[in-house]
PDB file of C-alpha atoms (C1' of nucleotides) in Angstrom:
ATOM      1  CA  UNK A   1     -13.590  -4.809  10.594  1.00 51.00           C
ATOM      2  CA  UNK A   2     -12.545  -1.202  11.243  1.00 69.00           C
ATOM      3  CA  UNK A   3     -15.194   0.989  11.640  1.00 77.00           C
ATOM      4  CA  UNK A   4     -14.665   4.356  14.365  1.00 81.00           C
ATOM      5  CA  UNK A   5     -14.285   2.335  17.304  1.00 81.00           C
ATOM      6  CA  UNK A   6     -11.431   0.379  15.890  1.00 84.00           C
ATOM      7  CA  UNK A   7     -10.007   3.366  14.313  1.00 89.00           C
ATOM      8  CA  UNK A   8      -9.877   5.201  17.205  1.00 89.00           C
ATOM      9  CA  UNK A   9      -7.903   1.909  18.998  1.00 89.00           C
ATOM     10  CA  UNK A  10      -5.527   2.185  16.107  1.00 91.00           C
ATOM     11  CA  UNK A  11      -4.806   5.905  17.154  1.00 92.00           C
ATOM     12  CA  UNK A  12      -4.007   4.669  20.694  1.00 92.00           C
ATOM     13  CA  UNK A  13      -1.799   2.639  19.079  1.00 93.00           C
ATOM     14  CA  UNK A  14      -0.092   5.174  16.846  1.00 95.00           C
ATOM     15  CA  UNK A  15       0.656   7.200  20.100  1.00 96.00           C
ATOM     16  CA  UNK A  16       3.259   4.244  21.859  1.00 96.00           C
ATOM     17  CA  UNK A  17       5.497   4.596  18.961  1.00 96.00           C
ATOM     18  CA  UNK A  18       5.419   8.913  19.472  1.00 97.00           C
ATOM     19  CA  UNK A  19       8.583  10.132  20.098  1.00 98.00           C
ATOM     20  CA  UNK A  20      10.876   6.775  18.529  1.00 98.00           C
ATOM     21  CA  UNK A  21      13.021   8.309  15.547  1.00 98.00           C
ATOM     22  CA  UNK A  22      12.397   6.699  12.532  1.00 97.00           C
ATOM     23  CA  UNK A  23      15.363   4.730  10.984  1.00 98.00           C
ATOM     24  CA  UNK A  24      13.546   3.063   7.859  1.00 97.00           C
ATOM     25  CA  UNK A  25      10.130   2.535   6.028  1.00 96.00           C
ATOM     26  CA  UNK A  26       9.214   0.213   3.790  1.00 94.00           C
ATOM     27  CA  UNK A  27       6.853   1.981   1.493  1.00 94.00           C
ATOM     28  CA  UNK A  28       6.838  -0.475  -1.355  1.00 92.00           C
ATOM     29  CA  UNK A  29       3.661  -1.111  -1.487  1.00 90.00           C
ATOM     30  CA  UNK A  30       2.786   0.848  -4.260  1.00 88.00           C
ATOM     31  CA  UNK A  31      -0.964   0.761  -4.137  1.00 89.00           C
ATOM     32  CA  UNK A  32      -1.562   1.342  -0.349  1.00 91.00           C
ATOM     33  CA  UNK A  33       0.684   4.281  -0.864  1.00 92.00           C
ATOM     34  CA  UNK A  34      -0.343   5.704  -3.961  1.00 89.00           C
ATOM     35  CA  UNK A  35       0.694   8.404  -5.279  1.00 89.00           C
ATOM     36  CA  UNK A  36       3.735   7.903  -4.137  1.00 91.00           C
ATOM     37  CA  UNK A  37       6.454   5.948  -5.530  1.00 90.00           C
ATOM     38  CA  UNK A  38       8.863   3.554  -3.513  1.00 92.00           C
ATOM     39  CA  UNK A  39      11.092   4.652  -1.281  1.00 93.00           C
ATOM     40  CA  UNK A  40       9.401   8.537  -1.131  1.00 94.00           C
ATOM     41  CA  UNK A  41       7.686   8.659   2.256  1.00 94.00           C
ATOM     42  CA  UNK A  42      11.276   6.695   3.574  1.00 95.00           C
ATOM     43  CA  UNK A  43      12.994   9.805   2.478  1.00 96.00           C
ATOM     44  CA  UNK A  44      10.560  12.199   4.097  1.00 95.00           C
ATOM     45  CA  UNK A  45      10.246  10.655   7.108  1.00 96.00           C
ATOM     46  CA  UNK A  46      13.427   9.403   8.152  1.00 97.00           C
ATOM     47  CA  UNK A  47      15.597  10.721  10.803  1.00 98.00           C
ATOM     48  CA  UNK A  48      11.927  12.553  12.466  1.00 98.00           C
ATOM     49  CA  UNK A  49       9.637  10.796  14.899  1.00 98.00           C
ATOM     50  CA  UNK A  50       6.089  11.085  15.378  1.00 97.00           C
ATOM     51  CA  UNK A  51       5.159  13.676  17.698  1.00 97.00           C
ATOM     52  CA  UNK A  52       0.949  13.464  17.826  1.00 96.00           C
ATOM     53  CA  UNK A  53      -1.770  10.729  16.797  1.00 95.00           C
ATOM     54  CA  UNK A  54      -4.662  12.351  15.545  1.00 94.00           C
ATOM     55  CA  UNK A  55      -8.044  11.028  14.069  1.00 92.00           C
ATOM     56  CA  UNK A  56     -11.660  12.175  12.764  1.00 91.00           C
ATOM     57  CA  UNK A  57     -13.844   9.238  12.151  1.00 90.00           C
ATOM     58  CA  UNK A  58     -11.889   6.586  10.274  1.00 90.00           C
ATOM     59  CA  UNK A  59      -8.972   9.015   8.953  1.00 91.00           C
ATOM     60  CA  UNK A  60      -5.862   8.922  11.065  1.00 93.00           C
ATOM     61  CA  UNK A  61      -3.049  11.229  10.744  1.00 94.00           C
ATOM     62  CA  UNK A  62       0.013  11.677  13.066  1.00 95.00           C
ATOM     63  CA  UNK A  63       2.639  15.080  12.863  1.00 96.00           C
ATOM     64  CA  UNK A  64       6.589  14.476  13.353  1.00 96.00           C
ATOM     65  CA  UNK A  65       8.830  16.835  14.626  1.00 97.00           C
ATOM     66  CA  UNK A  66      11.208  19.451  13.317  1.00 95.00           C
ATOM     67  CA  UNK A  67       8.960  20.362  10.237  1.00 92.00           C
ATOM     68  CA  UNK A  68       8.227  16.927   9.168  1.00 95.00           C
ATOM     69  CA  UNK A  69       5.373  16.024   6.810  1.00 95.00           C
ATOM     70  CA  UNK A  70       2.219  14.594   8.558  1.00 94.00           C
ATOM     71  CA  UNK A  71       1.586  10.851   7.616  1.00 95.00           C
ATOM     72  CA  UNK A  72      -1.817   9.927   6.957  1.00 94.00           C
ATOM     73  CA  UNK A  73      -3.065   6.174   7.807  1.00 93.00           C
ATOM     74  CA  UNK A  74      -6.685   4.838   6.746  1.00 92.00           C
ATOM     75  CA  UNK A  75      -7.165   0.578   7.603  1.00 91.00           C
ATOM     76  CA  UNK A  76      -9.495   0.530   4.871  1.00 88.00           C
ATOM     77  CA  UNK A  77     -11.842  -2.533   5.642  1.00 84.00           C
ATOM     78  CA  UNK A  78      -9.297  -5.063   7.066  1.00 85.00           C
ATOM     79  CA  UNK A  79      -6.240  -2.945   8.131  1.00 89.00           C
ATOM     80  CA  UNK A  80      -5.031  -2.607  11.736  1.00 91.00           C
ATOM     81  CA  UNK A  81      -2.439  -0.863  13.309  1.00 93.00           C
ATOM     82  CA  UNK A  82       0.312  -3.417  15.475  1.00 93.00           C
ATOM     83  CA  UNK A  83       3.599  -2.068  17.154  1.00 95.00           C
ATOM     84  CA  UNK A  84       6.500  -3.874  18.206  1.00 95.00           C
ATOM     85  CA  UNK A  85       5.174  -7.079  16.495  1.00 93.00           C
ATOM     86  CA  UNK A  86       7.563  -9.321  14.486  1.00 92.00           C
ATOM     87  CA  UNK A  87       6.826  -8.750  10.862  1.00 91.00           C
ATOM     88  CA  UNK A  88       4.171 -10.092   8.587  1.00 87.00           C
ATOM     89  CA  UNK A  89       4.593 -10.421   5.531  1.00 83.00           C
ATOM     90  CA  UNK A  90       2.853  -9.902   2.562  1.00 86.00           C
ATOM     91  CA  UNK A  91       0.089  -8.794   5.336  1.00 90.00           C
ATOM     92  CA  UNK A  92       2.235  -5.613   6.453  1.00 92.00           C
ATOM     93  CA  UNK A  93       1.763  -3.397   4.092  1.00 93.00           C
ATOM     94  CA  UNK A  94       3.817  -0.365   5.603  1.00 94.00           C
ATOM     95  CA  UNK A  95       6.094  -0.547   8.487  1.00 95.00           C
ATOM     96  CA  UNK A  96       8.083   2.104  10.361  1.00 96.00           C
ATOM     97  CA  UNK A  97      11.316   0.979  11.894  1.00 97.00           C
ATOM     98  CA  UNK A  98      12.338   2.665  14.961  1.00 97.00           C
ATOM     99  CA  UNK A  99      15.717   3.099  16.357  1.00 98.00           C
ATOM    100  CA  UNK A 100      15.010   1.189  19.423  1.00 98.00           C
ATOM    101  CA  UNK A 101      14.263  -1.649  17.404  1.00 98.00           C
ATOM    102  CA  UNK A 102      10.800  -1.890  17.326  1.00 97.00           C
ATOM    103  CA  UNK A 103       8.057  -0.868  14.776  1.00 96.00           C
ATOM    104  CA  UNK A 104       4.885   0.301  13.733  1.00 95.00           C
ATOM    105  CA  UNK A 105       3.378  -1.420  11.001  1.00 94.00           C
ATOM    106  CA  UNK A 106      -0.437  -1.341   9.036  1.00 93.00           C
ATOM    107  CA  UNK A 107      -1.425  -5.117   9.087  1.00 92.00           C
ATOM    108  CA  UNK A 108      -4.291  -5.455   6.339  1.00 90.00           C
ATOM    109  CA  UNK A 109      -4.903  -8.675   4.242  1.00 88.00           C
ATOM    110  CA  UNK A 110      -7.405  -6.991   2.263  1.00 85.00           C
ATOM    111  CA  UNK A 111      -4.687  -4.150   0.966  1.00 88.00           C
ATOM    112  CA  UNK A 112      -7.263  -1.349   1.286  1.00 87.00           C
ATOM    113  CA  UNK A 113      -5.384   0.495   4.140  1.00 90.00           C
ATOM    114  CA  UNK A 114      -3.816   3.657   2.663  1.00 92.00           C
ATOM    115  CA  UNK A 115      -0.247   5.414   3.937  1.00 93.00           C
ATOM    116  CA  UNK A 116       0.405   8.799   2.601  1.00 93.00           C
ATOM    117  CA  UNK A 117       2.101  11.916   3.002  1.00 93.00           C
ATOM    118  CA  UNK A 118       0.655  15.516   3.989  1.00 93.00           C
ATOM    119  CA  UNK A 119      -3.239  13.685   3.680  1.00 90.00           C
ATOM    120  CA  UNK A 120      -5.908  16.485   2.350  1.00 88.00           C
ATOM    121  CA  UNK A 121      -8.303  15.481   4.964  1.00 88.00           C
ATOM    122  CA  UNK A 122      -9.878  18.801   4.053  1.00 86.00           C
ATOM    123  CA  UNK A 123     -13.492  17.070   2.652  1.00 86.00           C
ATOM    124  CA  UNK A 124     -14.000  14.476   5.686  1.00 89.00           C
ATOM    125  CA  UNK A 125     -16.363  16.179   7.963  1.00 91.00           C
ATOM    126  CA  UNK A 126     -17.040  16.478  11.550  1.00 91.00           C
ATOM    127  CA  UNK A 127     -16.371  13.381  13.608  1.00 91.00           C
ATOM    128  CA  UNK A 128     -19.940  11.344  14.448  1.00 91.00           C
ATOM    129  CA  UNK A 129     -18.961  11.446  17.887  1.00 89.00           C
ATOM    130  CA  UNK A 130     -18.571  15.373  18.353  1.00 91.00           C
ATOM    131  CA  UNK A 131     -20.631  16.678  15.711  1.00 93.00           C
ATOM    132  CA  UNK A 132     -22.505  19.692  17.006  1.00 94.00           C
ATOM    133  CA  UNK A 133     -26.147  20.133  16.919  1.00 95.00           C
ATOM    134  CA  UNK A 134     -25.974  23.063  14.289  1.00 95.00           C
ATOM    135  CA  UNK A 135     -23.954  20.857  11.879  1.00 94.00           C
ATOM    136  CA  UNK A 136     -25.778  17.681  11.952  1.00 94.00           C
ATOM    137  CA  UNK A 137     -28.927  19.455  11.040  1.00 95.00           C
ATOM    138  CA  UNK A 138     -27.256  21.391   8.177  1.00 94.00           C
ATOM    139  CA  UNK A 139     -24.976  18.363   7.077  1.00 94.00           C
ATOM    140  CA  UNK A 140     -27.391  15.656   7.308  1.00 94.00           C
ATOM    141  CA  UNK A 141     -30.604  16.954   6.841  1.00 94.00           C
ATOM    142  CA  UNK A 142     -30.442  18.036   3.335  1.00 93.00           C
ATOM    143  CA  UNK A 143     -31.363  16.383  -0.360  1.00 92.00           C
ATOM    144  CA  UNK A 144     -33.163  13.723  -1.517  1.00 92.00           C
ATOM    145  CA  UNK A 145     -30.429  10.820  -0.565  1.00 92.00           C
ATOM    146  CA  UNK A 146     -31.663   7.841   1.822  1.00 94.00           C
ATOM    147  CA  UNK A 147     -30.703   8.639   5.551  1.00 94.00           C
ATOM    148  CA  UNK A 148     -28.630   5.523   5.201  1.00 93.00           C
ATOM    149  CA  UNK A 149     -26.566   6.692   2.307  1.00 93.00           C
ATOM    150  CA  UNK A 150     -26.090  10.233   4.149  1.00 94.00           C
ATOM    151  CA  UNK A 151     -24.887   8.921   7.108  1.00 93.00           C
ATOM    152  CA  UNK A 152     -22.415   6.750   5.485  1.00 92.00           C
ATOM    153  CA  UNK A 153     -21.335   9.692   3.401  1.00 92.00           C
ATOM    154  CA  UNK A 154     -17.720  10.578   4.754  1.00 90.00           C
ATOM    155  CA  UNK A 155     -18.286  14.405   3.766  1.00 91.00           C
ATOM    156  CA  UNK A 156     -21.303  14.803   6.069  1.00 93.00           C
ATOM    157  CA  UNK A 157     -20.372  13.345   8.831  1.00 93.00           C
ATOM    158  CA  UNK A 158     -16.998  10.995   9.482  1.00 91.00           C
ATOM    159  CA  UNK A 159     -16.881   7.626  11.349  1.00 90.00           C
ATOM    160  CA  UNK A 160     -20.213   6.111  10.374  1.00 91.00           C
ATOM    161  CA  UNK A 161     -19.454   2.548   8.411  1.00 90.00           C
ATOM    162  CA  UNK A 162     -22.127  -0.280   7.230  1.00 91.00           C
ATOM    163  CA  UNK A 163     -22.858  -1.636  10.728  1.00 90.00           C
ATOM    164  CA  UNK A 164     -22.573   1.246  12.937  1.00 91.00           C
ATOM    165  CA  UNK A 165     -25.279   3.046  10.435  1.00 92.00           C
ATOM    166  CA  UNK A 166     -27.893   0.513  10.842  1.00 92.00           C
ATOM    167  CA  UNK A 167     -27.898   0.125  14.380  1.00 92.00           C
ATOM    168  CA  UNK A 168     -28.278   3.865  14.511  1.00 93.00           C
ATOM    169  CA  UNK A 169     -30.701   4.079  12.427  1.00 94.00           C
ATOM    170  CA  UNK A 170     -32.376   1.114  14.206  1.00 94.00           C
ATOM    171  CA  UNK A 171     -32.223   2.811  17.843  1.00 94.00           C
ATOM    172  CA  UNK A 172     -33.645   5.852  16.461  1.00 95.00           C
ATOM    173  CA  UNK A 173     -36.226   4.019  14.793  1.00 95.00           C
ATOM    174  CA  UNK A 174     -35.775   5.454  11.168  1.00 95.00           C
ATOM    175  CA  UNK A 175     -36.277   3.763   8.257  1.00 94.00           C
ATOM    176  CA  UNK A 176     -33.040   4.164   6.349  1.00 94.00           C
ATOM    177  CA  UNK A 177     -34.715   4.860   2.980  1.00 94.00           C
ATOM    178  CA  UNK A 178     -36.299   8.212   4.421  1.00 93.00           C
ATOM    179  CA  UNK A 179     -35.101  10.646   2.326  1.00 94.00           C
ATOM    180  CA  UNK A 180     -32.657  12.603   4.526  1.00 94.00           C
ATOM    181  CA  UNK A 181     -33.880  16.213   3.688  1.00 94.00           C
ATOM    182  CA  UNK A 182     -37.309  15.392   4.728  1.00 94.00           C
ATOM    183  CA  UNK A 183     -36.101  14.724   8.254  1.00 95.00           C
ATOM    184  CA  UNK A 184     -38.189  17.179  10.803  1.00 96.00           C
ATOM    185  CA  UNK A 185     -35.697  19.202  12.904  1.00 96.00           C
ATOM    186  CA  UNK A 186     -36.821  16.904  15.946  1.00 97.00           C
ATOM    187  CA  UNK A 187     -36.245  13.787  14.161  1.00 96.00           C
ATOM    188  CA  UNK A 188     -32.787  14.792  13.536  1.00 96.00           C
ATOM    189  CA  UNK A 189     -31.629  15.759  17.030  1.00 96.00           C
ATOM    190  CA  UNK A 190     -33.010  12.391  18.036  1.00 96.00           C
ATOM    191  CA  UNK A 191     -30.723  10.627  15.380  1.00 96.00           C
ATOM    192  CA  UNK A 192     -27.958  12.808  16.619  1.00 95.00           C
ATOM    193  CA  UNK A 193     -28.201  12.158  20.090  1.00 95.00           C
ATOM    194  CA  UNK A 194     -28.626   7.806  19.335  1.00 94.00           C
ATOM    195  CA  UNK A 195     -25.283   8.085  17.006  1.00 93.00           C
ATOM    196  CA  UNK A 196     -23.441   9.730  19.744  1.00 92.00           C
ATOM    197  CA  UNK A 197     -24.720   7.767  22.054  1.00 91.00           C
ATOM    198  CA  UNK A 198     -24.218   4.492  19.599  1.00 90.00           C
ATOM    199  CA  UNK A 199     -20.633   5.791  18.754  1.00 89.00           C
ATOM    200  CA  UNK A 200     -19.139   6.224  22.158  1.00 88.00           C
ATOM    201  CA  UNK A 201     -20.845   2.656  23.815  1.00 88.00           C
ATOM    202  CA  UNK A 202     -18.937   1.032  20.947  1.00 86.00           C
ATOM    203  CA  UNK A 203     -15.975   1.960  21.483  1.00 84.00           C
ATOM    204  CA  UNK A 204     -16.237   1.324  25.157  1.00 84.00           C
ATOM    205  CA  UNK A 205     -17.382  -2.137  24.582  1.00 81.00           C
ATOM    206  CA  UNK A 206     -14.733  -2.616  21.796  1.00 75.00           C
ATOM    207  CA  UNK A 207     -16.712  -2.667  18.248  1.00 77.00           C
ATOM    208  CA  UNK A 208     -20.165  -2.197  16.703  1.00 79.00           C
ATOM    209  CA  UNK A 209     -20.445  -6.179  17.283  1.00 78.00           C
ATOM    210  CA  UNK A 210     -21.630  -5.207  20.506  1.00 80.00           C
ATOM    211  CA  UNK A 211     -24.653  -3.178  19.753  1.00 84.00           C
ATOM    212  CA  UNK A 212     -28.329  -4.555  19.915  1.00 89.00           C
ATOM    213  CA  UNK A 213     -29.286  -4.839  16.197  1.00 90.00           C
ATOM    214  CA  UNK A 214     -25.843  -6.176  14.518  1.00 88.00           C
ATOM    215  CA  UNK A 215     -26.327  -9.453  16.823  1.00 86.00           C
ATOM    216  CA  UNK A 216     -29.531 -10.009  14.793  1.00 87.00           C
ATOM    217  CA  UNK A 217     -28.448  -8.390  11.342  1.00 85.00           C
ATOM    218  CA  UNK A 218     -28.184 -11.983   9.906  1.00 83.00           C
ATOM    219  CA  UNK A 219     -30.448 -13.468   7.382  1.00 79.00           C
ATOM    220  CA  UNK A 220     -33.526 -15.262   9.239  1.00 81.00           C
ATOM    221  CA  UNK A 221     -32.814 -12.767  12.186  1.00 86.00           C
ATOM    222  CA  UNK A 222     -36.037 -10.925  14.013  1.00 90.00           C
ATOM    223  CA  UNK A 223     -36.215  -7.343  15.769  1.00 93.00           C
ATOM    224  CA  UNK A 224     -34.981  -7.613  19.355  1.00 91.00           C
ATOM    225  CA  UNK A 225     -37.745  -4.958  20.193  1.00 92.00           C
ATOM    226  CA  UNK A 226     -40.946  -6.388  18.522  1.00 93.00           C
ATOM    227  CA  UNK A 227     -39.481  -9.834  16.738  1.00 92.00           C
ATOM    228  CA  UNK A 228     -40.835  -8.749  13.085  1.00 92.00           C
ATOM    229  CA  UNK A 229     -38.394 -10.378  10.833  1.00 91.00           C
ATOM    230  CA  UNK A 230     -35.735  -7.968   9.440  1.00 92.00           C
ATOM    231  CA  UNK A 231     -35.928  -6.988   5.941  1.00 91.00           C
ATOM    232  CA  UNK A 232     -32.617  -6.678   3.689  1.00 89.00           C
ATOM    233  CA  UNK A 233     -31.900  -4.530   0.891  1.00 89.00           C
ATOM    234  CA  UNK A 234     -29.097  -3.003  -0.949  1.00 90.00           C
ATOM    235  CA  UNK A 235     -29.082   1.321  -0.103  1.00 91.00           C
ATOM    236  CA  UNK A 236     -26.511   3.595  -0.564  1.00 89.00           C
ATOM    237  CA  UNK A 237     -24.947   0.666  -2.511  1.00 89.00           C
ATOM    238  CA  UNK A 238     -24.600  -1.314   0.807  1.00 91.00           C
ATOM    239  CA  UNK A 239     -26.234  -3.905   2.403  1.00 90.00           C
ATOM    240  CA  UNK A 240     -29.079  -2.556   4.902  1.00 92.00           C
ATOM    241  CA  UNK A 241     -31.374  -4.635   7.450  1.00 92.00           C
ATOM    242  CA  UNK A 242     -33.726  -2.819   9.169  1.00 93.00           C
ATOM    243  CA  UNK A 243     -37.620  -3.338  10.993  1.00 93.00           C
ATOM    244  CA  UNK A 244     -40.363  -2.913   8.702  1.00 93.00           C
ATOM    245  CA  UNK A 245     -42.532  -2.628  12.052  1.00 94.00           C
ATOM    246  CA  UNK A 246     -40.456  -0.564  14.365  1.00 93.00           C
ATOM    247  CA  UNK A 247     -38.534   1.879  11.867  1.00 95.00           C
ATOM    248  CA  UNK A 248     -40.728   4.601   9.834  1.00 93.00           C
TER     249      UNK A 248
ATOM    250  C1'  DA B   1     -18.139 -24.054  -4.999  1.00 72.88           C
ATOM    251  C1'  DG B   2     -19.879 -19.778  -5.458  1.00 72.88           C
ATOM    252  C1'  DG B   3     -21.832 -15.705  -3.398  1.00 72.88           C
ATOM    253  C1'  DT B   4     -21.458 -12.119   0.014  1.00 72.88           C
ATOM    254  C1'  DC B   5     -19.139  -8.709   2.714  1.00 72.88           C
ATOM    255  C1'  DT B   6     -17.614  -4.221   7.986  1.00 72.88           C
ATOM    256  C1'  DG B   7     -14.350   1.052   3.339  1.00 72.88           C
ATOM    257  C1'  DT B   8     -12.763   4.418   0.234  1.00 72.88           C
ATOM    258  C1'  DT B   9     -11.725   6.536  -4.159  1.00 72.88           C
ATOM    259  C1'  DC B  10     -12.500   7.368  -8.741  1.00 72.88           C
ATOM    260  C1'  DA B  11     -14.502   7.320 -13.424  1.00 72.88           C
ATOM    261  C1'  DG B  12     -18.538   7.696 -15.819  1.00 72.88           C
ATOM    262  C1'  DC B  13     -23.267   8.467 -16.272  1.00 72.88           C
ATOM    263  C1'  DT B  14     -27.966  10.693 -15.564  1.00 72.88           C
TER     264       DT B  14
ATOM    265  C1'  DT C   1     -24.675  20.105  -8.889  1.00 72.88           C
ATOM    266  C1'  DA C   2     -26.425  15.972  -6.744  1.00 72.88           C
ATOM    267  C1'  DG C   3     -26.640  11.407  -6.713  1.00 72.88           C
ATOM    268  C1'  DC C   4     -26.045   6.716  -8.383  1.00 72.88           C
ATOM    269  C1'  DT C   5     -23.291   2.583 -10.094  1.00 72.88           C
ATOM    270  C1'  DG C   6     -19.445  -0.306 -10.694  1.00 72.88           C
ATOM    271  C1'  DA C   7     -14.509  -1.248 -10.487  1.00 72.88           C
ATOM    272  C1'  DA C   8     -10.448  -1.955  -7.780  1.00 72.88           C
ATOM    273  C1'  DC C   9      -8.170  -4.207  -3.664  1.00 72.88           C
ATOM    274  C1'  DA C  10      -8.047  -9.770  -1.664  1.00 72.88           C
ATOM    275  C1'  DG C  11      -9.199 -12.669   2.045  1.00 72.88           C
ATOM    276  C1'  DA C  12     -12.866 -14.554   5.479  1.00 72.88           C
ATOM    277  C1'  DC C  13     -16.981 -16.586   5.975  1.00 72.88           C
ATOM    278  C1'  DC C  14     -21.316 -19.045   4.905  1.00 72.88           C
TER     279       DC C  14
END
DNA sequence: AGGTCTGTTCAGCT
DNA sequence: TAGCTGAACAGACC
């Protein structure tokens, strides 16, 4: 599920268990917390609380207090943050136990959530729903990669997943196989300004679900503007559904 | 029953 | 250097 919108309701989430010092972790899932071994981020993090809950586009990171290490959080494609829930096992994957009692724990079935210490963050770019002007021209409209792919490109820009990129592209009306260097200077403003736009009515309304292309994404599903059918294709390795009338 | 799928990272290739 | 592909994770859904 988790694309920005839901990321950025996991951050609200981080921030009820700020200030609660941590008594225990269980880090032993190894994979969700690779590199680290068992019982590593425990030992770094105990005794400190969390002190901020930050995020650009799906990567979430929070600071402790008193010098602590910052611990990085991604859901990965099924992962959600829940606090003060009884546990769930195998579905928690990493929990932090408070001293109140309670808990903060990433809930994903899939396992592709990650939990790591001191993240390197430094290669995700500018969050879709800030970027400036400036930067989305220089970040996105370069090379010969499909628009689709670019957007969905974490180093460009940060926050744009499967869905959210083809209802952008589909508001903008922009084929999503354009290649995105070839993108006049006008063109991309206009994309800019529909992904903003795009990005922040999602996660008002509480998901991409609630755009006006995903409802009709499915197979045998017709263009809400014109009523073309959609066509489907695999780009930037992920499945794409776009106009063939409306988007050029 | 088998195929598809909303995310990221990494290896390997061109 | 840029860009592409497939593997890995494992359950939901059609």
């Amino acid at each position: 599920m988790p694309e920005l919108p839901e990321a950025e309701r996991a951050r609200q989430q981080i921030e009820k268990a700020l200030g609660r010092e941590i008594v225990a972790v269980d880090d032993r899932d190894s994979y969700v917390c690779r590199p680290h071994a068992p019982g590593e981020i425990e030992q770094a993090l105990v005794g400190h609380s969390l002190t901020k809950a930050l995020r650009r586009g799906k990567f979430l990171w929070a600071e402790t207090d008193r010098d602590g290490p910052e611990l990085g959080l991604h859901l990965g494609m099924a992962g959600r943050i829940v606090i003060d829930e009884p546990p769930h096992t195998p579905w928690d994957r990493f929990t932090l136990h408070f001293a109140d009692g309670g808990s903060l724990a990433l809930r994903d079935k899939r396992r592709l959530g990650r939990a790591v210490l001191e993240p390197d963050y430094g290669h995700v770019g500018p969050d879709a729903a800030l970027v400036s002007r400036d930067a989305f021209r220089q970040r996105i409209g370069r090379g010969s990669m499909a628009i689709k792919a670019r957007l969905l490109d974490q180093k460009s820009i940060s926050g744009v997943g499967n869905l959210l990129a083809d209802e952008t592209l589909w508001q903008a009306r922009l084929h999503p196989r354009r290649p995105s260097g070839e993108l006049s200077e006008e063109e991309l403003d206009h994309l800019r300004r529909t992904l903003r736009a795009a990005t922040r009515a999602a996660i008002a309304k509480g998901g991409v679900h609630t755009g006006t292309f995903i409802p009709h994404r499915k197979k045998g599903g017709s263009c809400p503007r014109c009523k073309t059918a959609v066509e489907r294709a695999t780009i930037g390795g992920r499945t794409t559904v776009w106009c063939p009338t409306c988007q050029v």
